CSV table of C-alpha atoms in Angstrom, one decimal:
chain,number,residue,atom,x,y,z
A,29,MET,CA,0.1,-0.1,0.1
A,30,LEU,CA,2.8,2.4,1.0
A,31,SER,CA,4.5,1.8,-2.4
A,32,VAL,CA,1.1,2.3,-4.5
A,33,LEU,CA,0.6,5.9,-2.2
A,34,LEU,CA,4.3,6.8,-2.9
A,35,GLY,CA,3.9,6.0,-6.4
A,36,ILE,CA,0.5,8.0,-6.9
A,37,ILE,CA,2.1,10.8,-5.1
A,38,PHE,CA,4.9,10.7,-7.3
A,39,GLY,CA,2.8,10.6,-10.7
A,40,ALA,CA,0.9,13.4,-9.4
A,41,LEU,CA,3.9,15.5,-8.8
A,42,ILE,CA,5.3,14.8,-12.4
A,43,TYR,CA,1.7,15.7,-14.2
A,44,TYR,CA,1.4,18.9,-12.1
A,45,LYS,CA,4.8,20.0,-12.4
A,46,LEU,CA,6.1,18.8,-15.4
A,47,ILE,CA,3.3,17.7,-18.0
A,48,LYS,CA,0.4,19.9,-16.8
A,49,PRO,CA,1.9,23.6,-17.4
A,50,SER,CA,2.6,22.4,-21.3
A,51,ASN,CA,-1.4,23.1,-21.3
A,52,TYR,CA,-1.4,26.5,-20.0
A,53,TRP,CA,-2.3,28.4,-23.2
A,54,GLU,CA,-4.9,25.8,-24.7
A,55,GLU,CA,-6.9,25.5,-21.4
A,56,ARG,CA,-6.9,29.2,-21.6
A,57,GLY,CA,-8.1,29.5,-25.1
A,58,ILE,CA,-5.3,31.9,-26.0
A,59,PRO,CA,-3.8,31.8,-29.6
A,60,HIS,CA,-0.7,29.4,-28.8
A,61,VAL,CA,2.1,27.2,-30.1
A,62,PRO,CA,1.6,23.5,-28.9
A,63,SER,CA,4.0,22.6,-26.6
A,64,TRP,CA,6.0,19.8,-25.0
A,65,PRO,CA,6.1,18.5,-21.4
A,66,ILE,CA,9.7,19.8,-20.0
A,67,VAL,CA,11.0,21.4,-22.7
A,68,GLY,CA,7.9,23.5,-23.9
A,69,ASN,CA,8.6,25.3,-27.0
A,70,MET,CA,12.4,25.1,-26.7
A,71,GLY,CA,13.2,21.6,-28.3
A,72,ALA,CA,15.1,23.2,-31.0
A,73,PHE,CA,17.1,25.1,-28.5
A,74,PHE,CA,17.7,22.1,-26.4
A,75,ARG,CA,18.8,20.2,-29.6
A,76,ARG,CA,21.2,23.1,-30.4
A,77,LYS,CA,19.3,23.5,-33.8
A,78,LYS,CA,18.0,27.0,-33.0
A,79,HIS,CA,19.1,30.2,-31.4
A,80,PHE,CA,16.6,31.7,-28.7
A,81,PHE,CA,15.8,34.5,-31.1
A,82,GLU,CA,15.4,32.2,-34.1
A,83,ILE,CA,12.6,30.7,-31.8
A,84,THR,CA,11.0,33.7,-30.9
A,85,SER,CA,11.0,35.4,-34.5
A,86,ASP,CA,9.6,32.2,-35.7
A,87,ILE,CA,6.7,32.2,-33.3
A,88,TYR,CA,6.3,36.0,-34.4
A,89,LYS,CA,5.8,35.1,-38.2
A,90,LYS,CA,3.5,32.2,-37.6
A,91,PHE,CA,0.8,34.0,-36.2
A,92,PRO,CA,0.9,37.4,-38.7
A,93,ASN,CA,-2.8,38.2,-37.6
A,94,GLU,CA,-2.5,37.6,-33.8
A,95,ARG,CA,-2.1,40.7,-31.3
A,96,TYR,CA,-0.6,38.4,-28.9
A,97,VAL,CA,0.5,34.6,-29.0
A,98,GLY,CA,1.3,32.1,-26.0
A,99,TYR,CA,4.3,29.8,-26.2
A,100,MET,CA,6.3,27.7,-23.2
A,101,GLN,CA,9.8,28.7,-22.3
A,102,PHE,CA,10.6,24.9,-20.7
A,103,THR,CA,7.9,24.9,-17.9
A,104,ILE,CA,7.4,28.9,-17.7
A,105,PRO,CA,4.1,30.6,-19.6
A,106,VAL,CA,5.1,33.3,-21.9
A,107,LEU,CA,2.8,35.5,-23.6
A,108,LEU,CA,4.6,37.2,-26.8
A,109,ILE,CA,3.1,40.8,-27.4
A,110,LYS,CA,3.0,41.8,-31.2
A,111,ASP,CA,0.3,44.5,-31.3
A,112,LEU,CA,1.9,48.1,-31.1
A,113,ASP,CA,-0.8,49.5,-28.7
A,114,LEU,CA,-0.8,46.6,-26.6
A,115,ILE,CA,3.0,47.0,-26.1
A,116,LYS,CA,2.7,50.6,-25.4
A,117,GLN,CA,0.0,49.7,-22.8
A,118,ILE,CA,2.2,47.2,-21.2
A,119,GLY,CA,5.6,48.9,-21.1
A,120,VAL,CA,4.5,52.3,-20.7
A,121,LYS,CA,0.7,53.2,-19.5
A,122,GLU,CA,0.2,50.0,-17.3
A,123,PHE,CA,3.6,50.0,-16.1
A,124,ASP,CA,2.7,49.4,-12.5
A,125,HIS,CA,1.3,45.9,-13.5
A,126,PHE,CA,4.5,44.9,-15.5
A,127,HIS,CA,7.7,46.8,-13.2
A,128,ASP,CA,9.8,43.6,-12.9
A,129,HIS,CA,11.8,41.7,-15.1
A,130,LEU,CA,11.8,37.6,-15.0
A,131,SER,CA,13.7,36.8,-12.0
A,132,VAL,CA,16.6,34.3,-12.6
A,133,LYS,CA,16.3,31.8,-9.7
A,134,SER,CA,20.1,31.5,-9.4
A,135,ILE,CA,20.7,35.5,-9.4
A,136,GLU,CA,18.1,35.9,-7.1
A,137,LEU,CA,19.8,33.6,-4.6
A,138,ASP,CA,23.0,35.7,-4.8
A,139,PRO,CA,23.5,38.2,-2.3
A,140,LEU,CA,25.7,40.3,-4.5
A,141,LEU,CA,23.9,39.7,-8.2
A,142,SER,CA,20.7,40.1,-6.5
A,143,LYS,CA,21.4,43.9,-5.9
A,144,THR,CA,21.9,44.9,-9.6
A,145,LEU,CA,19.5,47.4,-11.1
A,146,PHE,CA,18.3,44.9,-13.7
A,147,HIS,CA,17.4,42.0,-10.9
A,148,LEU,CA,15.8,44.3,-8.3
A,149,THR,CA,12.2,44.5,-8.3
A,150,GLY,CA,9.4,46.6,-6.9
A,151,TYR,CA,10.1,49.8,-4.7
A,152,LYS,CA,13.7,48.8,-4.7
A,153,TRP,CA,14.1,48.9,-8.3
A,154,LYS,CA,12.1,52.1,-8.6
A,155,GLN,CA,14.3,53.8,-5.4
A,156,MET,CA,17.4,52.2,-7.5
A,157,ARG,CA,16.4,53.7,-10.6
A,158,THR,CA,15.9,57.4,-8.9
A,159,THR,CA,19.3,56.9,-7.3
A,160,LEU,CA,21.3,56.0,-10.6
A,161,SER,CA,19.0,58.2,-13.1
A,162,PRO,CA,21.5,61.1,-12.5
A,163,VAL,CA,24.9,59.2,-13.3
A,164,PHE,CA,23.3,58.2,-16.9
A,165,THR,CA,23.1,61.9,-18.1
A,166,SER,CA,24.3,63.1,-21.2
A,167,GLY,CA,26.2,66.1,-19.2
A,168,LYS,CA,27.9,63.3,-17.1
A,169,LEU,CA,29.0,61.2,-20.0
A,170,ARG,CA,30.1,64.2,-21.5
A,171,ASN,CA,33.0,64.3,-19.1
A,172,MET,CA,33.6,60.4,-20.0
A,173,TYR,CA,34.3,61.6,-23.5
A,174,HIS,CA,38.0,62.0,-23.3
A,175,LEU,CA,38.3,58.4,-21.3
A,176,ILE,CA,36.8,56.9,-24.3
A,177,GLY,CA,38.7,58.8,-26.7
A,178,GLU,CA,42.2,57.6,-25.1
A,179,CYS,CA,40.8,53.8,-25.4
A,180,ALA,CA,39.8,54.8,-29.4
A,181,GLU,CA,43.7,56.6,-29.7
A,182,ASN,CA,45.3,53.2,-28.3
A,183,PHE,CA,42.9,51.3,-31.0
A,184,ALA,CA,44.2,53.3,-33.9
A,185,LYS,CA,47.7,53.4,-32.7
A,186,HIS,CA,47.7,49.6,-32.9
A,187,PHE,CA,46.8,49.4,-36.4
A,188,GLU,CA,48.5,52.6,-37.8
A,189,TRP,CA,51.8,51.2,-39.1
A,190,LYS,CA,50.4,47.8,-39.7
A,191,GLY,CA,49.5,48.2,-43.0
A,192,GLN,CA,46.7,45.9,-44.6
A,193,LEU,CA,46.2,43.1,-42.9
A,194,GLU,CA,43.5,40.5,-42.1
A,195,VAL,CA,42.0,40.4,-38.4
A,196,GLU,CA,39.1,38.8,-36.6
A,197,MET,CA,36.7,41.8,-35.7
A,198,ARG,CA,34.7,39.9,-32.8
A,199,GLY,CA,38.1,39.9,-31.0
A,200,VAL,CA,39.1,43.3,-31.4
A,201,LEU,CA,36.1,44.9,-31.0
A,202,THR,CA,35.7,43.1,-27.6
A,203,LYS,CA,38.9,44.4,-26.4
A,204,PHE,CA,38.0,47.7,-27.2
A,205,ALA,CA,34.8,47.3,-25.5
A,206,ASN,CA,36.4,45.6,-22.6
A,207,ASP,CA,39.0,48.7,-22.4
A,208,VAL,CA,36.2,51.6,-22.6
A,209,ILE,CA,34.1,49.6,-19.7
A,210,ALA,CA,37.4,49.1,-17.8
A,211,THR,CA,38.3,53.2,-17.7
A,212,THR,CA,34.8,54.5,-17.4
A,213,ALA,CA,33.4,52.4,-15.1
A,214,PHE,CA,36.2,51.0,-13.1
A,215,GLY,CA,38.8,54.0,-13.2
A,216,ILE,CA,41.4,51.6,-14.4
A,217,GLU,CA,43.4,51.5,-18.1
A,218,VAL,CA,44.0,48.6,-19.7
A,219,ASN,CA,45.0,48.4,-23.4
A,220,SER,CA,43.7,44.7,-23.9
A,221,ILE,CA,44.7,45.2,-27.7
A,222,GLU,CA,48.0,45.4,-26.7
A,223,ASN,CA,47.9,43.3,-23.3
A,224,PRO,CA,45.2,40.4,-24.2
A,225,LYS,CA,46.5,38.5,-21.2
A,226,HIS,CA,45.8,41.4,-18.8
A,227,GLU,CA,43.6,40.1,-15.8
A,228,PHE,CA,40.8,42.5,-15.9
A,229,TYR,CA,40.0,41.2,-19.9
A,230,THR,CA,40.8,37.6,-18.9
A,231,MET,CA,38.4,37.8,-16.2
A,232,GLY,CA,35.8,40.0,-18.3
A,233,GLN,CA,35.9,37.3,-20.7
A,234,LYS,CA,35.2,34.7,-17.9
A,235,PHE,CA,32.6,36.7,-16.4
A,236,THR,CA,30.2,37.3,-19.9
A,237,GLN,CA,31.1,34.0,-21.6
A,238,PHE,CA,28.6,31.0,-20.9
A,239,SER,CA,28.7,27.5,-22.1
A,240,PHE,CA,25.8,25.7,-23.6
A,241,LEU,CA,25.9,23.5,-20.4
A,242,GLN,CA,25.6,27.0,-18.3
A,243,VAL,CA,22.9,28.3,-20.0
A,244,LEU,CA,20.9,25.3,-20.1
A,245,LYS,CA,21.5,24.9,-16.2
A,246,LEU,CA,20.1,28.4,-15.9
A,247,PHE,CA,16.8,28.0,-18.0
A,248,LEU,CA,16.3,24.5,-16.3
A,249,SER,CA,17.1,26.4,-12.6
A,250,GLN,CA,13.9,28.5,-13.5
A,251,MET,CA,11.8,25.8,-12.8
A,252,SER,CA,12.6,26.0,-8.6
A,253,THR,CA,14.5,27.6,-6.4
A,254,LYS,CA,15.0,24.2,-4.8
A,255,LEU,CA,16.2,22.8,-8.2
A,256,ALA,CA,18.7,26.1,-8.7
A,257,THR,CA,20.3,25.2,-5.4
A,258,MET,CA,20.6,21.3,-6.4
A,259,LEU,CA,22.0,22.1,-9.5
A,260,LYS,CA,24.7,24.6,-7.8
A,261,VAL,CA,23.8,27.1,-10.4
A,262,ARG,CA,26.4,30.1,-10.5
A,263,ALA,CA,25.5,32.9,-12.9
A,264,VAL,CA,29.2,34.1,-12.2
A,265,PRO,CA,32.0,32.4,-10.7
A,266,ASP,CA,33.2,33.3,-7.4
A,267,ASP,CA,36.7,34.3,-8.2
A,268,VAL,CA,35.2,36.4,-10.8
A,269,LEU,CA,33.1,38.3,-8.4
A,270,GLU,CA,35.8,38.7,-5.9
A,271,PHE,CA,38.3,40.3,-8.7
A,272,PHE,CA,35.8,42.7,-9.8
A,273,ARG,CA,34.7,43.6,-6.2
A,274,SER,CA,38.3,44.0,-4.8
A,275,ILE,CA,38.9,46.6,-7.7
A,276,VAL,CA,35.7,48.7,-6.8
A,277,LEU,CA,36.4,48.7,-3.2
A,278,ASN,CA,40.1,49.6,-3.2
A,279,ASN,CA,39.4,52.1,-5.8
A,280,ILE,CA,36.8,53.8,-3.3
A,281,ASP,CA,38.9,53.5,-0.5
A,282,ARG,CA,42.0,55.1,-2.4
A,283,ARG,CA,40.0,57.9,-3.8
A,284,SER,CA,38.3,58.5,-0.3
A,285,LYS,CA,41.7,59.0,1.4
A,286,GLU,CA,43.6,60.9,-1.2
A,287,GLY,CA,40.8,63.1,-2.8
A,288,ILE,CA,41.3,61.5,-6.1
A,289,ILE,CA,38.4,62.7,-8.7
A,290,ARG,CA,38.1,60.9,-12.2
A,291,PRO,CA,35.1,61.3,-14.0
A,292,ASP,CA,34.0,57.7,-14.3
A,293,LEU,CA,31.1,55.4,-12.7
A,294,ILE,CA,32.7,54.9,-9.4
A,295,HIS,CA,32.8,58.7,-8.8
A,296,LEU,CA,29.4,59.2,-10.0
A,297,LEU,CA,28.4,56.4,-7.7
A,298,MET,CA,30.5,58.0,-4.7
A,299,GLU,CA,28.5,61.3,-5.6
A,300,ALA,CA,25.2,59.8,-5.5
A,301,ARG,CA,26.0,57.9,-2.3
A,302,LYS,CA,26.5,61.4,-0.8
A,303,GLY,CA,23.4,62.7,-2.3
A,304,ARG,CA,25.2,65.3,-4.4
A,305,LEU,CA,24.0,64.2,-7.7
A,306,THR,CA,21.1,66.1,-9.7
A,307,HIS,CA,19.6,65.6,-13.1
A,308,ASP,CA,20.8,67.5,-15.9
A,309,THR,CA,18.3,70.2,-16.9
A,310,ALA,CA,19.5,71.3,-20.3
A,311,HIS,CA,18.1,69.4,-23.5
A,312,ASN,CA,20.4,68.4,-26.3
A,313,ASP,CA,19.0,69.1,-29.6
A,314,ASN,CA,21.4,66.7,-31.3
A,315,GLU,CA,20.6,63.3,-29.2
A,316,SER,CA,20.2,60.4,-31.3
A,317,PHE,CA,17.0,59.2,-33.0
A,318,SER,CA,17.3,56.2,-30.8
A,319,THR,CA,17.5,57.5,-27.6
A,320,VAL,CA,14.7,58.6,-25.1
A,321,GLY,CA,14.6,60.8,-22.2
A,322,GLU,CA,14.2,59.7,-18.6
A,323,SER,CA,11.0,59.0,-17.4
A,324,HIS,CA,9.5,60.9,-14.0
A,325,ILE,CA,9.9,57.7,-12.2
A,326,GLY,CA,13.9,58.1,-12.4
A,327,GLN,CA,13.5,61.6,-10.8
A,328,VAL,CA,10.8,61.7,-8.2
A,329,LEU,CA,11.2,58.8,-5.8
A,330,PRO,CA,13.4,59.0,-2.7
A,331,LYS,CA,16.8,57.8,-3.4
A,332,MET,CA,18.4,54.5,-2.1
A,333,GLU,CA,21.3,54.4,0.6
A,334,LEU,CA,24.3,53.0,-1.6
A,335,THR,CA,26.0,50.6,0.4
A,336,ASP,CA,29.5,49.1,-0.7
A,337,ASP,CA,27.4,46.0,-1.9
A,338,TYR,CA,24.9,48.3,-4.0
A,339,ILE,CA,27.9,49.9,-5.5
A,340,VAL,CA,30.0,46.9,-6.6
A,341,ALA,CA,26.6,45.5,-7.7
A,342,GLN,CA,26.0,48.3,-10.3
A,343,ALA,CA,29.5,48.4,-11.5
A,344,LEU,CA,29.3,44.7,-12.1
A,345,PHE,CA,26.1,44.9,-13.8
A,346,PHE,CA,27.5,48.1,-15.9
A,347,PHE,CA,30.3,45.7,-17.2
A,348,PHE,CA,27.8,43.0,-17.9
A,349,ALA,CA,25.5,44.9,-19.6
A,350,GLY,CA,28.0,46.9,-21.6
A,351,PHE,CA,30.9,44.8,-22.5
A,352,GLU,CA,29.0,42.5,-24.7
A,353,THR,CA,26.4,44.6,-26.0
A,354,ILE,CA,29.1,47.2,-27.4
A,355,SER,CA,31.0,44.7,-28.5
A,356,THR,CA,28.6,42.6,-30.5
A,357,ALA,CA,26.7,46.0,-31.6
A,358,SER,CA,30.4,47.1,-33.0
A,359,CYS,CA,30.9,44.0,-34.7
A,360,PHE,CA,27.7,43.9,-36.8
A,361,LEU,CA,28.3,47.8,-37.6
A,362,ALA,CA,31.7,47.0,-38.8
A,363,HIS,CA,30.4,44.0,-41.2
A,364,GLU,CA,27.5,46.2,-42.2
A,365,LEU,CA,30.2,48.9,-43.4
A,366,ALA,CA,32.5,46.4,-45.1
A,367,VAL,CA,29.5,45.0,-47.6
A,368,ASN,CA,27.9,48.3,-48.1
A,369,ILE,CA,30.9,50.5,-49.5
A,370,ASP,CA,28.6,53.4,-50.3
A,371,VAL,CA,27.6,53.9,-46.9
A,372,GLN,CA,31.2,53.4,-45.9
A,373,LYS,CA,32.3,56.2,-48.3
A,374,LYS,CA,29.7,58.4,-47.4
A,375,LEU,CA,30.4,58.0,-43.8
A,376,GLN,CA,33.9,58.4,-43.8
A,377,ASP,CA,33.3,61.7,-45.9
A,378,GLU,CA,31.4,63.1,-42.9
A,379,ILE,CA,34.2,62.1,-40.5
A,380,ASP,CA,36.9,63.6,-42.5
A,381,ASN,CA,35.2,66.8,-42.6
A,382,VAL,CA,34.4,66.8,-38.9
A,383,ASN,CA,37.9,66.0,-38.3
A,384,GLU,CA,39.4,68.7,-40.6
A,385,LYS,CA,37.1,71.1,-39.4
A,386,HIS,CA,38.3,70.4,-35.6
A,387,ASN,CA,42.4,70.0,-36.8
A,388,GLY,CA,42.0,66.6,-35.7
A,389,GLU,CA,40.6,67.4,-32.0
A,390,ILE,CA,36.8,66.3,-32.3
A,391,PRO,CA,34.7,67.3,-29.4
A,392,TYR,CA,31.9,65.5,-27.9
A,393,GLU,CA,29.5,68.0,-29.7
A,394,ALA,CA,31.0,67.5,-32.8
A,395,ILE,CA,30.1,63.9,-32.8
A,396,GLN,CA,26.4,64.6,-31.2
A,397,SER,CA,26.1,66.9,-34.5
A,398,MET,CA,27.1,64.0,-36.7
A,399,LYS,CA,23.7,63.3,-38.7
A,400,TYR,CA,24.8,60.4,-41.0
A,401,LEU,CA,26.8,58.9,-38.6
A,402,ASP,CA,23.9,58.5,-36.5
A,403,GLN,CA,21.9,57.4,-39.3
A,404,VAL,CA,24.3,54.8,-39.8
A,405,VAL,CA,24.3,53.6,-36.0
A,406,SER,CA,20.5,53.6,-35.8
A,407,GLU,CA,20.1,51.2,-39.0
A,408,SER,CA,22.6,49.1,-37.8
A,409,LEU,CA,20.5,48.8,-34.3
A,410,ARG,CA,17.5,47.8,-36.4
A,411,LEU,CA,19.1,45.2,-38.0
A,412,TRP,CA,21.3,44.0,-35.3
A,413,PRO,CA,19.9,44.9,-31.8
A,414,PRO,CA,21.9,43.8,-29.2
A,415,VAL,CA,19.1,42.4,-27.3
A,416,PHE,CA,16.6,40.8,-29.5
A,417,HIS,CA,13.9,41.0,-27.0
A,418,THR,CA,12.8,42.7,-23.6
A,419,ASP,CA,10.7,40.9,-20.9
A,420,ARG,CA,8.1,41.9,-18.3
A,421,VAL,CA,6.5,39.9,-15.5
A,422,CYS,CA,2.8,40.6,-14.8
A,423,THR,CA,2.9,41.6,-11.2
A,424,ARG,CA,-0.7,42.5,-10.6
A,425,GLU,CA,-3.5,40.8,-12.9
A,426,PHE,CA,-3.9,42.6,-16.2
A,427,LYS,CA,-7.0,42.5,-18.9
A,428,ILE,CA,-6.6,42.6,-22.0
A,429,GLU,CA,-9.5,44.1,-23.8
A,430,PRO,CA,-10.6,42.7,-27.4
A,431,LYS,CA,-9.8,44.8,-30.4
A,432,ASN,CA,-12.6,43.5,-32.7
A,433,PRO,CA,-15.8,41.0,-32.3
A,434,ASN,CA,-13.6,37.9,-32.9
A,435,GLU,CA,-11.4,38.5,-29.8
A,436,LYS,CA,-12.6,37.9,-25.9
A,437,ALA,CA,-10.9,39.7,-23.2
A,438,PHE,CA,-8.3,37.9,-21.5
A,439,LEU,CA,-6.8,38.1,-18.0
A,440,VAL,CA,-3.0,37.8,-17.8
A,441,GLU,CA,-2.5,36.5,-14.5
A,442,LYS,CA,0.3,37.4,-11.9
A,443,GLY,CA,3.3,35.7,-12.4
A,444,VAL,CA,3.0,35.3,-16.2
A,445,ASN,CA,6.2,36.6,-18.6
A,446,VAL,CA,5.5,38.9,-21.2
A,447,ILE,CA,7.8,39.1,-24.2
A,448,ILE,CA,8.1,42.2,-26.1
A,449,PRO,CA,10.0,41.3,-29.3
A,450,MET,CA,12.1,44.1,-30.4
A,451,ARG,CA,14.0,42.7,-33.3
A,452,PRO,CA,11.1,40.8,-35.0
A,453,LEU,CA,9.1,44.1,-34.8
A,454,HIS,CA,12.3,45.8,-36.5
A,455,LEU,CA,12.3,43.2,-39.3
A,456,ASP,CA,8.4,43.1,-39.8
A,457,PRO,CA,7.7,44.3,-43.3
A,458,GLN,CA,4.8,46.1,-42.5
A,459,TYR,CA,6.6,48.4,-40.6
A,460,PHE,CA,9.8,48.7,-42.8
A,461,SER,CA,10.0,48.1,-46.0
A,462,GLU,CA,12.7,45.6,-47.4
A,463,PRO,CA,13.7,45.1,-43.9
A,464,ASP,CA,16.3,43.2,-44.2
A,465,ARG,CA,18.7,45.5,-46.3
A,466,PHE,CA,20.9,48.0,-44.5
A,467,ASP,CA,19.6,51.4,-45.5
A,468,PRO,CA,20.3,54.4,-43.2
A,469,GLU,CA,18.4,56.7,-45.2
A,470,ARG,CA,15.5,55.1,-43.0
A,471,PHE,CA,16.8,57.6,-40.3
A,472,ASN,CA,17.1,60.9,-42.2
A,473,ASP,CA,15.1,63.8,-41.0
A,474,GLU,CA,12.3,63.3,-43.6
A,475,ASN,CA,12.1,59.3,-43.2
A,476,LYS,CA,12.4,58.9,-39.6
A,477,ALA,CA,9.1,60.9,-39.1
A,478,LYS,CA,7.5,58.5,-40.4
A,479,ILE,CA,8.4,55.7,-38.3
A,480,LEU,CA,5.5,54.4,-36.2
A,481,PRO,CA,6.1,54.8,-32.4
A,482,GLY,CA,7.0,51.3,-31.0
A,483,THR,CA,8.3,49.8,-34.1
A,484,TYR,CA,11.7,50.7,-33.3
A,485,ILE,CA,13.0,50.2,-29.9
A,486,PRO,CA,16.7,49.0,-29.7
A,487,PHE,CA,17.1,49.9,-26.0
A,488,GLY,CA,13.6,49.0,-24.7
A,489,ILE,CA,10.3,50.7,-23.9
A,490,GLY,CA,9.1,52.7,-21.0
A,491,PRO,CA,10.5,53.4,-17.4
A,492,ARG,CA,12.5,50.3,-17.6
A,493,ASN,CA,14.3,50.9,-20.5
A,494,CYS,CA,18.0,50.4,-20.8
A,495,ILE,CA,19.5,53.6,-18.3
A,496,GLY,CA,22.8,53.2,-20.3
A,497,LEU,CA,21.1,53.9,-23.6
A,498,LEU,CA,22.9,57.6,-24.1
A,499,PHE,CA,26.4,55.8,-23.0
A,500,SER,CA,25.9,52.9,-25.6
A,501,LYS,CA,25.3,55.4,-28.5
């Protein structure tokens, strides 16, 4: 009898935890992709046949007439939003129903990484966004411009006398991104293109590169906190965390004792801790088309007390978010310039003209005023956004009202993950003609006014968009 009872209990657990979730969307009568138990709709990813983005893109294309589609990321129900009005409603108007990102169980359990802006939730996120918003204004970033310029000079000098040679662009641009983050965020000069074995660079590689097995573990651990603990899933190795932690804390200690002021992230975070940072009031007329202003949420709430752990966590987040995205975006841009010679020549002419006008010392304001450069970067971010979608978690039940007689109202339950498909929107022919063609003229003064709001969102949407978008551009 005991064996039978245990068998029934075990069978019930398997059914309710692993099999029943695959019927989530069918039970609710929502347009959806039929899914399998455990793997959901991620079978092709699990077999390493498709990238995660390809799965999202395929689902987006498979339902051309639906406003939203349900699918399963393993055992997690996900609602893919396609309708522009609904995207704006979820990302902006009804933000209080969708103010968090999907929690990563392995990071949720980490006492340091759980304190990053990306992973904070609810009121704590709002407080941290308020605290950090003045750090990432155009005025503060202008002061970092010469630090980035020094990295660019080191990069150019490395190739200056080498003549024509073949290089692996991903590698050299990763090193450039590493040096920019090192100097602007951590206050150290690396020049990893000359010294690729520098510890900061090697630790950065270890921080940002995940094996397929690690990624799979992260997804599987999402099923439960207990499973994450059992699998001993760590998003970042301990030695990497300790390395970056020591850099930040040693820098803070030295600057406090010696009165050192350097216009980088650590200095700004130290100023934020003292309550000395305020939002810039001046408006920059030359800001890029792809950038958006900071929402009121980042300006009105009481600020958070920045302990050492919170400062270290934000520096780590800045590295992780910036290192991979900057290097990836730069690599795709280099590719497009290589295969579109007419664009390359036109851009080079603009650069040469500005360089000559300023006698080789191009100021920050001149970069901001280069219209064709902005068009080229904006188009590259349309075709190749470093992040292919953004997510929100439903934190309070939300009713999607029908838009036509054939639809019915649908209640999005608390805890459901919502996906806003950034790159599929960018490649949708109903919004961009010949979407696979690289054409910077889409973003000239005349044409960019025709782009529908919500169809071009390389840095996300609403109050939880990318806080570092001005730095990225």
